């Protein structure tokens, strides 16, 4: 495998399809779910936006929406700005989900592969609650996270499948072991059922699992 580019956002784009099962599908399914939930959204925030690929897809489906991109990492926002040069600079927000600033009520928030980095259930809950507070009544949060299986034996099987997925894409064994070993230290997945319950506690009226594959689960939550 060739070495990934040095820029963090480019490295992320290089690595993500090798690490996250069905990465391109995750993005397209999240956009599809958001459009289905919101119809013709006017205001759309992508939190944990990374290099801005999801918004690129969303603009194809909902070109009239006003888009906002938030991420705590400035290198990611810099790449997202370069990817979306027509968007005003104030549409790019350097903040994690729990610290998002006040905005006019939003129709859609997408949070894809970002909230499982919160180190505790309380911190994770604060991110969901902040997203809920920024949505208009009837607005939609679409979130996809790494999740644990519902049983310990299922989790062991899930981890084997995740390792096999990476191995088949040429990742070295030490990188695979490092990623799997990061659970509970670098990322903190909830069980899918616990994530659904957390969305309900955050004040969402409707919570539905819309997509699931291996270690990933996607939910639509309606405010």
Coordinates of C-alpha atoms in Angstrom, one line a residue:
X1 CA 0.0 0.0 0.0
X2 CA 1.3 3.4 -0.9
X3 CA 1.9 6.0 1.9
X4 CA -1.1 8.4 2.3
X5 CA -0.6 12.1 1.7
X6 CA 0.7 14.2 4.6
X7 CA -2.2 16.7 4.9
X8 CA -4.6 15.4 7.6
X9 CA -7.7 15.8 5.5
X10 CA -6.1 14.1 2.5
X11 CA -4.9 11.3 4.7
X12 CA -8.4 11.0 6.1
X13 CA -9.9 10.7 2.6
X14 CA -7.3 8.1 1.7
X15 CA -7.8 6.0 4.9
X16 CA -11.6 6.3 5.4
X17 CA -12.6 3.8 2.7
X18 CA -10.0 1.3 3.9
X19 CA -11.3 1.6 7.5
X20 CA -15.0 2.3 7.5
X21 CA -17.1 -0.5 5.8
X22 CA -19.2 0.9 2.9
X23 CA -17.8 4.4 3.5
X24 CA -19.2 5.8 0.2
X25 CA -22.5 4.1 0.9
X26 CA -22.6 5.7 4.4
X27 CA -22.4 9.2 3.0
X28 CA -24.9 8.6 0.2
X29 CA -27.4 6.9 2.6
X30 CA -27.1 9.7 5.1
X31 CA -27.8 12.3 2.4
X32 CA -30.7 10.2 1.1
X33 CA -32.2 9.8 4.6
X34 CA -31.9 13.6 5.3
X35 CA -33.6 14.6 2.0
X36 CA -36.4 12.1 2.6
X37 CA -36.9 13.4 6.2
X38 CA -36.7 17.1 5.4
X39 CA -38.2 17.2 1.9
X40 CA -36.6 20.4 0.5
X41 CA -34.3 21.5 3.3
X42 CA -33.5 25.2 3.5
X43 CA -30.8 25.1 6.2
X44 CA -28.5 22.2 6.6
X45 CA -25.6 21.8 9.0
X46 CA -23.0 19.0 8.7
X47 CA -21.3 18.6 12.0
X48 CA -18.0 16.7 12.1
X49 CA -17.8 17.6 8.4
X50 CA -14.2 16.5 7.9
X51 CA -13.1 17.4 4.4
X52 CA -16.6 18.3 3.2
X53 CA -17.5 15.3 1.0
X54 CA -21.0 14.8 2.5
X55 CA -22.0 18.4 1.7
X56 CA -20.7 17.9 -1.8
X57 CA -23.1 15.0 -2.2
X58 CA -25.9 16.9 -0.4
X59 CA -25.6 19.9 -2.8
X60 CA -26.4 17.6 -5.7
X61 CA -29.6 16.5 -4.0
X62 CA -30.6 19.8 -2.4
X63 CA -28.9 22.6 -4.3
X64 CA -31.1 25.4 -2.9
X65 CA -30.2 24.7 0.8
X66 CA -27.9 27.0 2.8
X67 CA -25.1 24.8 4.0
X68 CA -23.1 25.1 7.2
X69 CA -20.0 22.9 7.9
X70 CA -18.6 22.4 11.4
X71 CA -15.6 20.5 12.6
X72 CA -13.3 20.9 15.6
X73 CA -10.1 20.4 13.5
X74 CA -8.9 23.4 11.5
X75 CA -7.1 21.3 8.8
X76 CA -10.4 19.6 8.0
X77 CA -12.2 22.9 7.7
X78 CA -9.4 24.3 5.5
X79 CA -9.9 21.4 3.1
X80 CA -13.7 21.8 3.3
X81 CA -13.4 25.5 2.4
X82 CA -11.2 24.6 -0.6
X83 CA -13.8 22.0 -1.6
X84 CA -16.7 24.5 -1.4
X85 CA -15.1 27.9 -2.4
X86 CA -18.5 29.4 -3.2
X87 CA -19.8 29.2 0.4
X88 CA -19.2 32.3 2.6
X89 CA -16.6 31.9 5.2
X90 CA -19.1 32.3 8.0
X91 CA -20.6 29.0 6.9
X92 CA -17.6 27.2 8.3
X93 CA -17.6 26.7 12.0
X94 CA -14.7 25.4 14.1
X95 CA -16.6 23.6 16.9
X96 CA -17.5 20.1 18.0
X97 CA -21.2 19.2 18.2
X98 CA -21.7 20.0 21.8
X99 CA -20.3 23.5 21.4
X100 CA -22.1 24.5 18.2
X101 CA -23.0 28.2 18.3
X102 CA -26.4 29.7 18.1
X103 CA -27.9 29.5 14.5
X104 CA -31.2 30.1 13.0
X105 CA -33.3 26.9 13.3
X106 CA -32.0 24.2 11.0
X107 CA -34.0 21.8 8.9
X108 CA -31.3 19.1 8.8
X109 CA -28.2 18.2 10.8
X110 CA -26.0 15.4 9.7
X111 CA -23.5 13.9 12.1
X112 CA -21.6 11.1 10.3
X113 CA -18.8 9.1 11.9
X114 CA -18.0 11.8 14.5
X115 CA -20.0 11.3 17.7
X116 CA -18.5 8.0 18.7
X117 CA -15.4 10.0 19.7
X118 CA -17.1 11.4 22.8
X119 CA -15.5 9.7 25.8
X120 CA -18.5 9.3 28.0
X121 CA -22.3 8.8 27.7
X122 CA -22.8 12.2 29.3
X123 CA -20.5 13.9 26.8
X124 CA -22.2 12.1 23.9
X125 CA -25.6 13.1 25.3
X126 CA -24.5 16.8 25.3
X127 CA -23.8 16.6 21.6
X128 CA -27.2 15.1 20.8
X129 CA -28.9 17.6 23.0
X130 CA -27.1 20.5 21.3
X131 CA -28.1 19.2 17.9
X132 CA -31.7 18.8 19.0
X133 CA -31.7 22.4 20.3
X134 CA -30.6 23.8 16.9
X135 CA -33.3 22.0 14.9
X136 CA -36.7 23.5 14.0
X137 CA -39.7 21.5 15.1
X138 CA -39.9 18.6 12.7
X139 CA -36.3 19.0 11.7
X140 CA -34.1 15.9 11.3
X141 CA -30.8 14.7 12.8
X142 CA -29.2 12.0 10.7
X143 CA -26.4 10.3 12.5
X144 CA -24.1 7.4 11.7
X145 CA -21.8 6.0 14.3
X146 CA -19.5 3.1 15.1
X147 CA -21.6 0.9 17.4
X148 CA -21.1 -2.1 19.6
X149 CA -23.0 -5.3 18.9
X150 CA -25.8 -6.1 21.3
X151 CA -24.0 -9.0 22.9
X152 CA -20.3 -9.6 23.8
X153 CA -20.2 -12.7 21.5
X154 CA -21.7 -10.6 18.7
X155 CA -19.1 -7.9 19.4
X156 CA -16.3 -10.4 19.0
X157 CA -17.7 -11.5 15.7
X158 CA -18.2 -7.9 14.6
X159 CA -14.6 -7.1 15.4
X160 CA -13.4 -10.1 13.4
X161 CA -15.4 -8.9 10.4
X162 CA -14.0 -5.4 10.7
X163 CA -10.5 -6.8 10.8
X164 CA -11.2 -8.9 7.7
X165 CA -12.6 -5.9 5.9
X166 CA -9.4 -3.9 6.5
X167 CA -7.2 -6.8 5.7
X168 CA -8.9 -7.4 2.3
X169 CA -8.1 -3.7 1.5
X170 CA -4.4 -4.1 2.2
X171 CA -4.1 -2.4 5.6
X172 CA -1.1 -3.8 7.5
X173 CA -1.8 -6.0 10.6
X174 CA -0.3 -3.5 13.0
X175 CA -2.6 -0.8 11.7
X176 CA -5.6 -3.1 12.1
X177 CA -4.6 -4.1 15.6
X178 CA -4.1 -0.4 16.5
X179 CA -7.5 0.6 15.3
X180 CA -9.3 -2.3 17.1
X181 CA -7.2 -1.7 20.2
X182 CA -8.4 1.9 20.2
X183 CA -11.9 1.0 21.3
X184 CA -12.5 2.6 24.7
X185 CA -9.4 4.8 24.4
X186 CA -9.7 6.6 21.1
X187 CA -13.3 6.0 20.2
X188 CA -16.2 5.0 22.5
X189 CA -19.0 3.1 20.7
X190 CA -22.4 2.6 22.2
X191 CA -24.6 -0.4 21.5
X192 CA -27.0 0.5 18.7
X193 CA -29.9 0.1 21.1
X194 CA -28.3 2.5 23.5
X195 CA -27.7 5.0 20.8
X196 CA -31.4 4.9 19.9
X197 CA -32.4 5.3 23.5
X198 CA -29.9 8.3 23.9
X199 CA -31.6 10.0 21.0
X200 CA -35.0 9.6 22.6
X201 CA -33.6 11.1 25.9
X202 CA -32.2 14.0 24.0
X203 CA -35.8 15.0 23.1
X204 CA -36.3 13.6 19.6
X205 CA -39.9 12.5 19.0
X206 CA -39.2 9.9 16.4
X207 CA -36.1 7.8 16.3
X208 CA -35.6 5.2 13.6
X209 CA -32.7 3.0 12.6
X210 CA -32.4 3.5 8.8
X211 CA -29.2 1.7 8.0
X212 CA -26.9 -0.9 9.5
X213 CA -23.8 -2.7 8.3
X214 CA -21.1 -4.4 10.4
X215 CA -19.8 -2.0 13.0
X216 CA -21.9 1.0 11.8
X217 CA -25.5 2.1 12.5
X218 CA -27.4 5.1 11.1
X219 CA -30.4 6.7 12.8
X220 CA -33.0 9.3 11.7
X221 CA -34.2 11.4 14.7
X222 CA -37.0 13.9 14.2
X223 CA -37.3 16.9 16.6

